[in-house]
Amino acid sequence: MKNIDYFKNPIKHANIRQGMTIAEIANEFDKCAFGAGRLAKAIRIYRAMQADDVTRFFGLAGAMVPAGMRQIIVDLIKNGNINVLVTTGANLVHDMIEAFGGEHCQGECTVDDVELKGARIDRIYDVFLSDEHFTTFEKQFDEIVTDIVDRSPKRPFTISEFLKEIGRRIADKNSILRAASDFNVPVFCPAIADSSIGLQTWIFGYKRNLQVDTFKDIRQIMDICYNAKRSGALFVGGGVPKNFIMQSMLLIPKGFDFAIQLTMDSPETGGLSGATLDEAKSWGKIGERAETVTVYSDATITLTLIVAAMRDQITL
Amino acid sequence: MKNIDYFKNPIKHANIRQGMTIAEIANEFDKCAFGAGRLAKAIRIYRAMQADDVTRFFGLAGAMVPAGMRQIIVDLIKNGNINVLVTTGANLVHDMIEAFGGEHCQGECTVDDVELKGARIDRIYDVFLSDEHFTTFEKQFDEIVTDIVDRSPKRPFTISEFLKEIGRRIADKNSILRAASDFNVPVFCPAIADSSIGLQTWIFGYKRNLQVDTFKDIRQIMDICYNAKRSGALFVGGGVPKNFIMQSMLLIPKGFDFAIQLTMDSPETGGLSGATLDEAKSWGKIGERAETVTVYSDATITLTLIVAAMRDQITL
Amino acid sequence: MKNIDYFKNPIKHANIRQGMTIAEIANEFDKCAFGAGRLAKAIRIYRAMQADDVTRFFGLAGAMVPAGMRQIIVDLIKNGNINVLVTTGANLVHDMIEAFGGEHCQGECTVDDVELKGARIDRIYDVFLSDEHFTTFEKQFDEIVTDIVDRSPKRPFTISEFLKEIGRRIADKNSILRAASDFNVPVFCPAIADSSIGLQTWIFGYKRNLQVDTFKDIRQIMDICYNAKRSGALFVGGGVPKNFIMQSMLLIPKGFDFAIQLTMDSPETGGLSGATLDEAKSWGKIGERAETVTVYSDATITLTLIVAAMRDQITL
Amino acid sequence: MKNIDYFKNPIKHANIRQGMTIAEIANEFDKCAFGAGRLAKAIRIYRAMQADDVTRFFGLAGAMVPAGMRQIIVDLIKNGNINVLVTTGANLVHDMIEAFGGEHCQGECTVDDVELKGARIDRIYDVFLSDEHFTTFEKQFDEIVTDIVDRSPKRPFTISEFLKEIGRRIADKNSILRAASDFNVPVFCPAIADSSIGLQTWIFGYKRNLQVDTFKDIRQIMDICYNAKRSGALFVGGGVPKNFIMQSMLLIPKGFDFAIQLTMDSPETGGLSGATLDEAKSWGKIGERAETVTVYSDATITLTLIVAAMRDQITL
């Protein structure tokens, strides 16, 4: 840190006026430290990531679809802000539940879960979901997979091929899987068996010879990484989406050029979910001179703000 | 939970467009769950708390002044949004450091702290602060306290009286202590000795007969509580400010009518800082039918948004 | 809560003497609340789970093998305390790295990661690992998979079959995969592609026709669930292992009879990793009257203590 | 980090056998990383801190007395392991509640707090406490303070003098305040007004001329710091106790030689409670070459283990 000017960025203090837009508030955050300062940095990095020569990865863990982030994800896909989506089976199942007419509801986390069970309600923190939507999901999903197997001589599928086939058959254009199919955004879901898709496909598997390969997806994501001129990743939460995106850069010489992490997981547990982006530099997953930031804050808030602030910028 | 309609509030999913104001984004948060949904609820409660018959408490822990929240606090005082401020010695010291010309700077948390020490820089997470600002603080603070003791026959002071005397002598109108003095907002700081004010007053105490009583403040805050028609509290972080505000309602029959908590502390440690607002109901600190919400997210982000959204509403 | 005796278990306060065994300390924890009280409850439940008619699931997330928990897992397998293991690819890769002669080292988390990269060292929080161990892993793993494909006419494998074939070929009897193979404990790893196994199998896949099916494992774990008289789960961390074990009970009428969660993830993020065990009751994954406890504390500490205290009990 | 041997401490993996003592388990922790490795380091540092020339500070935040840690604190005082105690008003109030015959009980955190209020039960996470114990506390505390004022011509008190006078009048030898008085361990509690002691002294203050000075305590703690040959601090939680102990070293040239932090607060919030011990080095509160460690885990567990392992060592 020799010759560093430690005092080149004095904190100016956020100043709130009436009727501010999110872009204006982002400028106020930029004067601050802690989460506010980091959020401003995330906005700057996310805007920089929208350059034409950047391949944009999006890691989506957590229960973001049940929590109300579905439309934001879909719009990011439609607008070209996501080139590669890596997510969990749960987010895809809940995307389909809504595509098939089901809904998630605002609830409470301080309830009697045994009473909920009696009412056939499933709880996801402060979200309620009727069991009956799973019944609908099972029926519609079975029809889709039946059609896929009937029409597809090619076997076995990779997981992303399978998801693309599903996406093509979803009527709801505001479905993540449908939008990804429409806009040719590959969806990777390495732990797909770890979801109701897994349970359903298993039931279905007895009837039909559906085959989905565990490993073959990796070729596709590696090809994307090798062909990227520059690359950036936005991680919402950790888990498999974060690790899978990170490892895809492990064999690529230069690593990610941009990385943003929106999480409440702290590094102190030692797990990968909370690992710092610096740690990823030791592995070479992130480039030595990459622009990176972690915002420790609820991702439903920070993702919304980053996307809103990015939209404003693009308009200008 | 009998006869409750679990499904009355379906999640609509946030929808981001260009150029949104923070009030518009708050409406999008309101469609969601998790932190986004809670933030929308906090905004609603904070707006309701601005009614004329509500006495508004503000608990300010954490290093919010160094992080860039000073102007927001000052404006809340000036605009009548804070009727009682309870804070830490550290926030008041850093308020005075800025009032006396010092500054906090955006830094990094991944630095060599021994190297910083060599450069005479103090670190507060990702904020840097030159040691020399403490020297200035010490000199100016000594002059203020000398003047207080010289002119004040009345002894001993309560802590809030002492802080008001200090505030009156600060030239910077954008100081929290000055604004509180100007607008007659009492400032309570039970742990004032636990700060550089404590260290300074101790040095000063050898020369002059400054006496500040530990307990006598409580009469004033209890009187405020007894006289409040309705009452609400916004807690930024936990610590002494939260506990002191909470305990002031312990002997008041009805407890707080509104309470908002902005924190990253979770209840699982068992400490008061992370305790749920429901727990406070068992003690009677918060009323049984109070409107309450905790937003688990970085307070520099959420406080800014709540204040911005509240301002919009008040305009309308 | 009518007619409940709220005061039937007064806290007696832990009392520490010289030379205490872990079983004696567990009795002291049992007098307490917060983490200590919960740990004592976890010990009681874990002992109860060792009954002959209980099928015992073990969910292993986090970087537990690099952190020094490998021998404990292996001994749990050898002693019959684990009947079903669900884990991450990372834990299996690091198990093999040690089986093939590599080692993890105690390091520091406050280091310059770019400097580590220059020294070809990978960091996992405060664990250091030389890049060269991955080279050894790649070579040995390639030999094992070549042998598997050469000798196995049966294709495609399920993931657990594939892992069993690997385990059989590992020489180190203190390997988790080898012990699981030796003691017929099925190992499930739904996100296996999300690890260096994935990367390696992909490289290998170009040469040989290795096929591993994504979904077919679920039949085996469902059969285990259906055949269990009683069932219990110990979750170390969250992630895929937790969700996969939980979902395996989703279609079983009675859910788990016992569940212990050792985690630092709190429910407030809304993610499955930090979800309470009560939440799982709403889904029916855990039985309404199950004995459950979550210990919010570092799992390297609590797992060690629970296993040690369980061993003591079994001796008596 | 030039010429550092990154690989000098290979992880050996914990090995659990029947009937292990806590000292033996500590040796197993010492082979590991993450929390287990840090706990082993904390044990080593805590043992080193017991040397004759070390002045030992103990910062006690959180609800440790209600949670069952009272006897451990008392025994540390009686055995000379604590030379200076800094704590919260709450811990002292709950110490007195037990001294006066009241009790805390193991409860649940998933209860209806409004129902608890109806039953006149106060909740502290998973601890229940009857309101009536506060009534007893109030009566007995009033008698003690009346006696103090009647017999003490010297006014005003420092806070620690006042606490010593209280401790002398407590009959229960297993009280923290009584033990501290018996063994001449000064107790500092800067935020004493922020507790039921504050509320009570205020009520009492109307009748009698009790005067307790806010700042004068600092002289005593500064004298202790200046006279210490070497110094060490064990912090249970953060809050005022941590900050007050830290700031007492701010003006001492060499800072603490040893520091251990047992907490669940992470640095990412920017608050002092979760601040790293390295950050304190930039301020000079902790010496550049001090031995320090933070264990991120529930303190009711880790404090018990550290004390137990220290006792074993001292026997040898």
Coordinates of N, CA and C in Angstrom, one line a residue, chain C residues 132-287:
Chain C
E132 N -0.8 -28.3 -6.9 CA -0.3 -29.6 -7.4 C -1.1 -30.8 -7.0
H133 N -1.8 -30.7 -5.9 CA -2.6 -31.8 -5.4 C -3.8 -32.0 -6.4
F134 N -4.2 -31.0 -7.1 CA -5.3 -31.2 -8.1 C -4.7 -31.9 -9.3
T135 N -3.4 -31.7 -9.6 CA -2.8 -32.4 -10.7 C -2.7 -33.9 -10.4
T136 N -2.3 -34.2 -9.2 CA -2.3 -35.6 -8.8 C -3.7 -36.2 -8.8
F137 N -4.7 -35.4 -8.3 CA -6.1 -35.9 -8.3 C -6.5 -36.2 -9.7
E138 N -6.2 -35.3 -10.6 CA -6.7 -35.5 -12.0 C -6.1 -36.8 -12.6
K139 N -4.9 -37.0 -12.3 CA -4.2 -38.2 -12.9 C -4.8 -39.5 -12.3
Q140 N -4.9 -39.5 -11.0 CA -5.5 -40.7 -10.3 C -6.9 -41.0 -10.6
F141 N -7.7 -39.9 -10.7 CA -9.1 -40.0 -10.9 C -9.3 -40.5 -12.3
D142 N -8.5 -40.0 -13.3 CA -8.6 -40.5 -14.6 C -8.4 -42.0 -14.7
E143 N -7.4 -42.5 -14.0 CA -7.2 -43.9 -14.0 C -8.4 -44.7 -13.5
I144 N -8.9 -44.2 -12.4 CA -10.1 -44.9 -11.8 C -11.2 -44.9 -12.7
V145 N -11.5 -43.8 -13.4 CA -12.7 -43.7 -14.2 C -12.5 -44.6 -15.5
T146 N -11.3 -44.6 -16.0 CA -10.9 -45.5 -17.1 C -11.2 -46.9 -16.8
D147 N -10.8 -47.3 -15.6 CA -11.0 -48.7 -15.1 C -12.5 -49.0 -15.0
I148 N -13.2 -48.0 -14.4 CA -14.7 -48.2 -14.3 C -15.4 -48.4 -15.6
V149 N -15.0 -47.6 -16.6 CA -15.7 -47.7 -17.9 C -15.3 -49.0 -18.6
D150 N -14.0 -49.3 -18.4 CA -13.5 -50.6 -19.1 C -14.2 -51.8 -18.5
R151 N -14.5 -51.8 -17.3 CA -15.0 -53.0 -16.6 C -16.5 -53.1 -16.5
S152 N -17.2 -52.0 -16.8 CA -18.6 -51.9 -16.4 C -19.5 -51.9 -17.7
P153 N -20.0 -53.0 -18.0 CA -20.9 -53.1 -19.2 C -22.2 -52.3 -18.9
K154 N -22.6 -52.2 -17.7 CA -23.8 -51.6 -17.3 C -23.7 -50.0 -17.5
R155 N -24.6 -49.5 -18.4 CA -24.6 -48.1 -18.5 C -26.1 -47.7 -18.7
P156 N -26.4 -46.5 -18.4 CA -25.7 -45.5 -17.6 C -25.7 -45.8 -16.1
F157 N -24.8 -45.2 -15.5 CA -24.7 -45.3 -14.0 C -25.7 -44.3 -13.4
T158 N -26.2 -44.7 -12.2 CA -26.7 -43.6 -11.3 C -25.5 -42.9 -10.7
I159 N -25.7 -41.7 -10.1 CA -24.6 -41.0 -9.5 C -24.1 -41.8 -8.3
S160 N -25.0 -42.4 -7.5 CA -24.5 -43.2 -6.4 C -23.7 -44.5 -6.8
E161 N -24.2 -45.1 -7.9 CA -23.5 -46.2 -8.4 C -22.0 -45.8 -8.9
F162 N -22.0 -44.7 -9.5 CA -20.7 -44.2 -10.0 C -19.8 -43.9 -8.8
L163 N -20.3 -43.3 -7.8 CA -19.5 -43.0 -6.6 C -19.1 -44.3 -5.9
K164 N -19.9 -45.3 -5.9 CA -19.5 -46.6 -5.3 C -18.4 -47.2 -6.0
E165 N -18.5 -47.1 -7.4 CA -17.4 -47.7 -8.2 C -16.1 -47.0 -7.9
I166 N -16.2 -45.7 -7.8 CA -15.0 -44.9 -7.4 C -14.4 -45.3 -6.1
G167 N -15.3 -45.4 -5.1 CA -14.9 -45.7 -3.7 C -14.2 -47.1 -3.6
R168 N -14.7 -48.0 -4.4 CA -14.1 -49.4 -4.4 C -12.7 -49.3 -4.8
R169 N -12.3 -48.4 -5.7 CA -11.0 -48.3 -6.3 C -10.1 -47.4 -5.5
I170 N -10.5 -46.8 -4.4 CA -9.6 -45.9 -3.6 C -8.9 -46.8 -2.6
A171 N -7.6 -46.7 -2.6 CA -6.8 -47.6 -1.7 C -6.9 -47.1 -0.2
D172 N -7.0 -45.8 0.0 CA -7.0 -45.3 1.4 C -8.3 -45.7 2.1
K173 N -8.1 -46.5 3.2 CA -9.3 -47.0 3.9 C -9.9 -45.8 4.8
N174 N -9.2 -44.7 4.9 CA -9.7 -43.6 5.6 C -10.3 -42.6 4.7
S175 N -10.7 -43.0 3.5 CA -11.4 -42.2 2.6 C -12.9 -42.3 2.8
I176 N -13.6 -41.2 2.8 CA -15.1 -41.3 2.9 C -15.7 -42.2 1.9
L177 N -15.3 -42.0 0.6 CA -15.9 -42.8 -0.5 C -15.5 -44.3 -0.3
R178 N -14.3 -44.6 0.1 CA -13.9 -46.0 0.3 C -14.7 -46.6 1.5
A179 N -14.8 -45.9 2.6 CA -15.5 -46.4 3.7 C -16.9 -46.6 3.4
A180 N -17.5 -45.7 2.7 CA -18.9 -45.8 2.3 C -19.1 -47.1 1.4
S181 N -18.2 -47.3 0.5 CA -18.2 -48.5 -0.3 C -18.0 -49.8 0.6
D182 N -17.0 -49.7 1.4 CA -16.8 -50.9 2.3 C -18.0 -51.3 3.2
F183 N -18.7 -50.2 3.6 CA -19.7 -50.5 4.6 C -21.1 -50.3 4.0
N184 N -21.2 -50.4 2.6 CA -22.4 -50.3 1.9 C -23.3 -49.1 2.3
V185 N -22.7 -48.0 2.5 CA -23.5 -46.8 2.8 C -23.6 -46.0 1.4
P186 N -24.8 -45.9 0.9 CA -25.0 -45.1 -0.3 C -24.6 -43.7 -0.2
V187 N -23.9 -43.2 -1.2 CA -23.5 -41.7 -1.2 C -24.3 -41.1 -2.3
F188 N -25.1 -40.1 -2.0 CA -25.8 -39.3 -3.0 C -25.1 -37.9 -3.1
C189 N -25.0 -37.5 -4.4 CA -24.3 -36.2 -4.6 C -25.0 -35.6 -5.9
P190 N -26.2 -35.1 -5.7 CA -27.0 -34.6 -6.9 C -26.2 -33.6 -7.7
A191 N -25.5 -32.7 -7.1 CA -24.8 -31.7 -7.8 C -23.3 -32.1 -8.2
I192 N -23.1 -33.4 -8.4 CA -21.7 -33.9 -8.6 C -21.0 -33.1 -9.7
A193 N -21.8 -32.7 -10.8 CA -21.1 -32.0 -11.9 C -20.5 -30.7 -11.4
D194 N -21.0 -30.2 -10.3 CA -20.6 -28.9 -9.8 C -19.4 -29.1 -8.9
S195 N -18.3 -29.6 -9.4 CA -17.1 -29.9 -8.7 C -16.0 -30.3 -9.7
S196 N -14.8 -30.5 -9.2 CA -13.7 -31.0 -10.1 C -14.0 -32.4 -10.6
I197 N -14.9 -33.1 -9.9 CA -15.3 -34.4 -10.5 C -16.0 -34.1 -11.9
G198 N -16.9 -33.1 -11.8 CA -17.5 -32.7 -13.0 C -16.6 -32.3 -14.1
L199 N -15.6 -31.4 -13.8 CA -14.7 -31.0 -14.8 C -13.9 -32.2 -15.3
Q200 N -13.4 -33.1 -14.4 CA -12.7 -34.2 -14.9 C -13.4 -35.2 -15.7
T201 N -14.7 -35.4 -15.3 CA -15.5 -36.4 -16.0 C -15.8 -35.8 -17.4
W202 N -15.9 -34.5 -17.5 CA -16.1 -33.9 -18.8 C -14.9 -34.1 -19.7
I203 N -13.7 -33.8 -19.2 CA -12.5 -34.1 -20.0 C -12.4 -35.5 -20.4
F204 N -12.6 -36.4 -19.4 CA -12.6 -37.8 -19.7 C -13.7 -38.2 -20.7
G205 N -14.8 -37.5 -20.6 CA -16.0 -37.9 -21.4 C -15.7 -37.8 -22.9
Y206 N -14.7 -37.0 -23.3 CA -14.3 -36.9 -24.7 C -13.7 -38.2 -25.2
K207 N -13.0 -38.9 -24.3 CA -12.3 -40.1 -24.7 C -13.2 -41.4 -24.6
R208 N -14.0 -41.4 -23.5 CA -14.8 -42.6 -23.3 C -16.2 -42.3 -23.2
N209 N -17.0 -43.3 -23.3 CA -18.4 -43.1 -23.3 C -19.0 -43.3 -21.9
L210 N -18.5 -42.5 -20.9 CA -19.1 -42.5 -19.6 C -20.5 -41.9 -19.6
Q211 N -21.4 -42.6 -19.0 CA -22.8 -42.0 -18.9 C -23.3 -42.1 -17.5
V212 N -23.6 -41.0 -16.9 CA -24.2 -41.0 -15.5 C -25.5 -40.2 -15.6
D213 N -26.5 -40.9 -15.1 CA -27.9 -40.3 -15.2 C -28.1 -39.3 -14.1
T214 N -28.8 -38.3 -14.4 CA -29.1 -37.2 -13.4 C -30.1 -37.6 -12.4
F215 N -31.2 -38.3 -12.9 CA -32.3 -38.5 -12.1 C -32.5 -39.8 -11.4
K216 N -31.8 -40.9 -11.9 CA -32.2 -42.2 -11.5 C -31.9 -42.6 -10.1
D217 N -31.0 -41.8 -9.5 CA -30.7 -42.0 -8.0 C -31.9 -41.9 -7.1
I218 N -32.9 -41.1 -7.6 CA -34.0 -40.7 -6.7 C -34.7 -42.0 -6.3
R219 N -34.8 -43.0 -7.2 CA -35.5 -44.2 -6.9 C -34.9 -44.8 -5.6
Q220 N -33.6 -44.9 -5.6 CA -32.9 -45.6 -4.5 C -33.2 -44.9 -3.1
I221 N -33.1 -43.5 -3.1 CA -33.3 -42.8 -1.9 C -34.7 -42.9 -1.5
M222 N -35.6 -42.9 -2.4 CA -37.1 -43.0 -2.1 C -37.4 -44.4 -1.5
D223 N -36.7 -45.4 -2.1 CA -36.9 -46.8 -1.5 C -36.5 -46.8 -0.1
I224 N -35.3 -46.2 0.2 CA -34.8 -46.2 1.6 C -35.8 -45.5 2.5
C225 N -36.3 -44.4 2.0 CA -37.3 -43.6 2.9 C -38.6 -44.5 3.1
Y226 N -39.1 -45.1 2.1 CA -40.3 -45.9 2.2 C -40.1 -47.1 3.2
N227 N -38.9 -47.6 3.2 CA -38.6 -48.8 4.0 C -38.2 -48.5 5.4
A228 N -37.9 -47.2 5.7 CA -37.5 -46.9 7.0 C -38.6 -47.0 8.0
K229 N -38.3 -47.7 9.2 CA -39.3 -47.7 10.2 C -39.4 -46.4 10.9
R230 N -38.3 -45.9 11.3 CA -38.2 -44.5 11.8 C -37.0 -43.9 11.1
S231 N -36.9 -42.6 11.1 CA -35.8 -42.0 10.3 C -35.4 -40.7 11.0
G232 N -34.1 -40.4 10.9 CA -33.5 -39.2 11.5 C -32.5 -38.6 10.6
A233 N -32.3 -37.3 10.7 CA -31.3 -36.6 9.8 C -30.5 -35.7 10.6
L234 N -29.2 -35.7 10.3 CA -28.3 -34.7 10.9 C -27.8 -33.9 9.7
F235 N -28.0 -32.6 9.7 CA -27.6 -31.7 8.7 C -26.4 -30.9 9.1
V236 N -25.3 -31.0 8.4 CA -24.2 -30.1 8.6 C -24.2 -29.1 7.5
G237 N -24.6 -27.9 7.8 CA -24.8 -26.9 6.8 C -26.1 -27.2 6.0
G238 N -26.3 -26.4 5.0 CA -27.5 -26.5 4.2 C -27.3 -27.0 2.8
G239 N -27.6 -26.1 1.8 CA -27.3 -26.4 0.4 C -28.1 -27.6 -0.1
V240 N -27.5 -28.2 -1.1 CA -28.2 -29.4 -1.8 C -28.3 -30.6 -0.8
P241 N -27.3 -30.9 0.0 CA -27.5 -32.1 0.9 C -28.8 -31.9 1.8
K242 N -29.0 -30.7 2.3 CA -30.2 -30.5 3.2 C -31.4 -30.7 2.3
N243 N -31.5 -30.0 1.2 CA -32.7 -30.0 0.4 C -33.0 -31.4 -0.1
F244 N -32.0 -32.1 -0.5 CA -32.2 -33.4 -1.1 C -32.7 -34.4 -0.1
I245 N -32.2 -34.4 1.1 CA -32.6 -35.2 2.2 C -34.1 -34.9 2.5
M246 N -34.3 -33.6 2.7 CA -35.6 -33.1 3.0 C -36.7 -33.5 2.0
Q247 N -36.4 -33.3 0.7 CA -37.4 -33.6 -0.3 C -37.6 -35.1 -0.5
S248 N -36.6 -35.9 0.0 CA -36.9 -37.4 -0.1 C -38.0 -37.8 0.8
M249 N -38.3 -37.0 1.8 CA -39.4 -37.3 2.7 C -40.7 -36.6 2.3
L250 N -40.7 -35.9 1.3 CA -41.8 -35.1 0.9 C -43.0 -36.0 0.5
L251 N -42.7 -37.1 0.0 CA -43.8 -38.0 -0.5 C -44.1 -39.1 0.5
I252 N -43.3 -39.1 1.6 CA -43.5 -40.1 2.7 C -44.5 -39.6 3.7
P253 N -45.5 -40.3 4.0 CA -46.6 -39.7 4.9 C -46.0 -39.2 6.2
K254 N -45.1 -39.8 6.9 CA -44.9 -39.4 8.3 C -43.7 -38.4 8.5
G255 N -42.8 -38.3 7.5 CA -41.7 -37.3 7.7 C -40.6 -37.9 8.6
F256 N -39.6 -37.1 8.8 CA -38.5 -37.5 9.7 C -39.0 -37.5 11.2
D257 N -38.5 -38.4 11.9 CA -38.8 -38.5 13.4 C -37.8 -37.7 14.2
F258 N -36.6 -37.5 13.7 CA -35.6 -36.8 14.3 C -34.9 -35.9 13.3
A259 N -34.5 -34.7 13.7 CA -33.7 -33.8 12.8 C -32.9 -32.9 13.6
I260 N -31.6 -32.8 13.2 CA -30.6 -31.9 13.9 C -30.0 -31.1 12.8
Q261 N -29.9 -29.8 13.0 CA -29.3 -28.9 12.0 C -28.1 -28.1 12.7
L262 N -26.9 -28.3 12.1 CA -25.8 -27.5 12.7 C -25.4 -26.5 11.6
T263 N -25.6 -25.2 11.9 CA -25.5 -24.2 10.8 C -25.2 -22.9 11.4
M264 N -24.6 -22.0 10.6 CA -24.5 -20.6 10.9 C -25.5 -19.8 10.1
D265 N -26.2 -20.4 9.2 CA -27.2 -19.7 8.4 C -28.4 -19.4 9.2
S266 N -28.9 -18.2 9.1 CA -30.1 -17.8 9.8 C -31.3 -17.8 8.9
P267 N -32.5 -17.9 9.4 CA -33.7 -18.0 8.6 C -34.0 -16.7 7.8
E268 N -33.4 -15.6 8.3 CA -33.9 -14.3 7.8 C -33.6 -14.0 6.4
T269 N -32.7 -14.8 5.7 CA -32.4 -14.6 4.3 C -33.5 -15.2 3.4
G270 N -34.3 -16.1 4.0 CA -35.4 -16.7 3.3 C -34.9 -17.9 2.5
G271 N -33.7 -18.2 2.5 CA -33.2 -19.4 1.7 C -33.4 -20.7 2.4
L272 N -33.3 -21.8 1.7 CA -33.5 -23.1 2.3 C -32.4 -23.4 3.3
S273 N -31.2 -23.0 3.0 CA -30.1 -23.4 3.9 C -30.4 -23.0 5.3
G274 N -30.9 -21.8 5.5 CA -31.1 -21.3 6.9 C -32.6 -21.5 7.4
A275 N -33.4 -22.2 6.6 CA -34.8 -22.4 7.0 C -34.9 -23.2 8.3
T276 N -35.8 -22.8 9.1 CA -36.0 -23.6 10.4 C -36.5 -25.0 10.1
L277 N -36.3 -25.9 11.1 CA -36.9 -27.2 10.9 C -38.4 -27.2 11.1
D278 N -38.9 -26.2 11.8 CA -40.3 -26.0 11.8 C -40.9 -25.8 10.4
E279 N -40.3 -24.9 9.6 CA -40.7 -24.7 8.3 C -40.9 -26.0 7.5
A280 N -40.0 -26.9 7.7 CA -40.1 -28.2 7.0 C -41.3 -29.0 7.5
K281 N -41.8 -28.7 8.6 CA -43.0 -29.4 9.1 C -44.2 -29.0 8.3
S282 N -44.3 -27.7 7.8 CA -45.4 -27.3 7.0 C -45.5 -28.1 5.7
W283 N -44.3 -28.5 5.2 CA -44.2 -29.3 4.0 C -44.4 -30.8 4.2
G284 N -44.4 -31.2 5.5 CA -44.5 -32.6 5.8 C -43.2 -33.3 5.7
K285 N -42.1 -32.6 5.5 CA -40.8 -33.3 5.4 C -40.3 -33.8 6.8
I286 N -40.7 -33.1 7.8 CA -40.4 -33.5 9.2 C -41.8 -33.7 9.9
G287 N -41.8 -34.8 10.6 CA -43.1 -35.1 11.3 C -43.5 -34.1 12.3

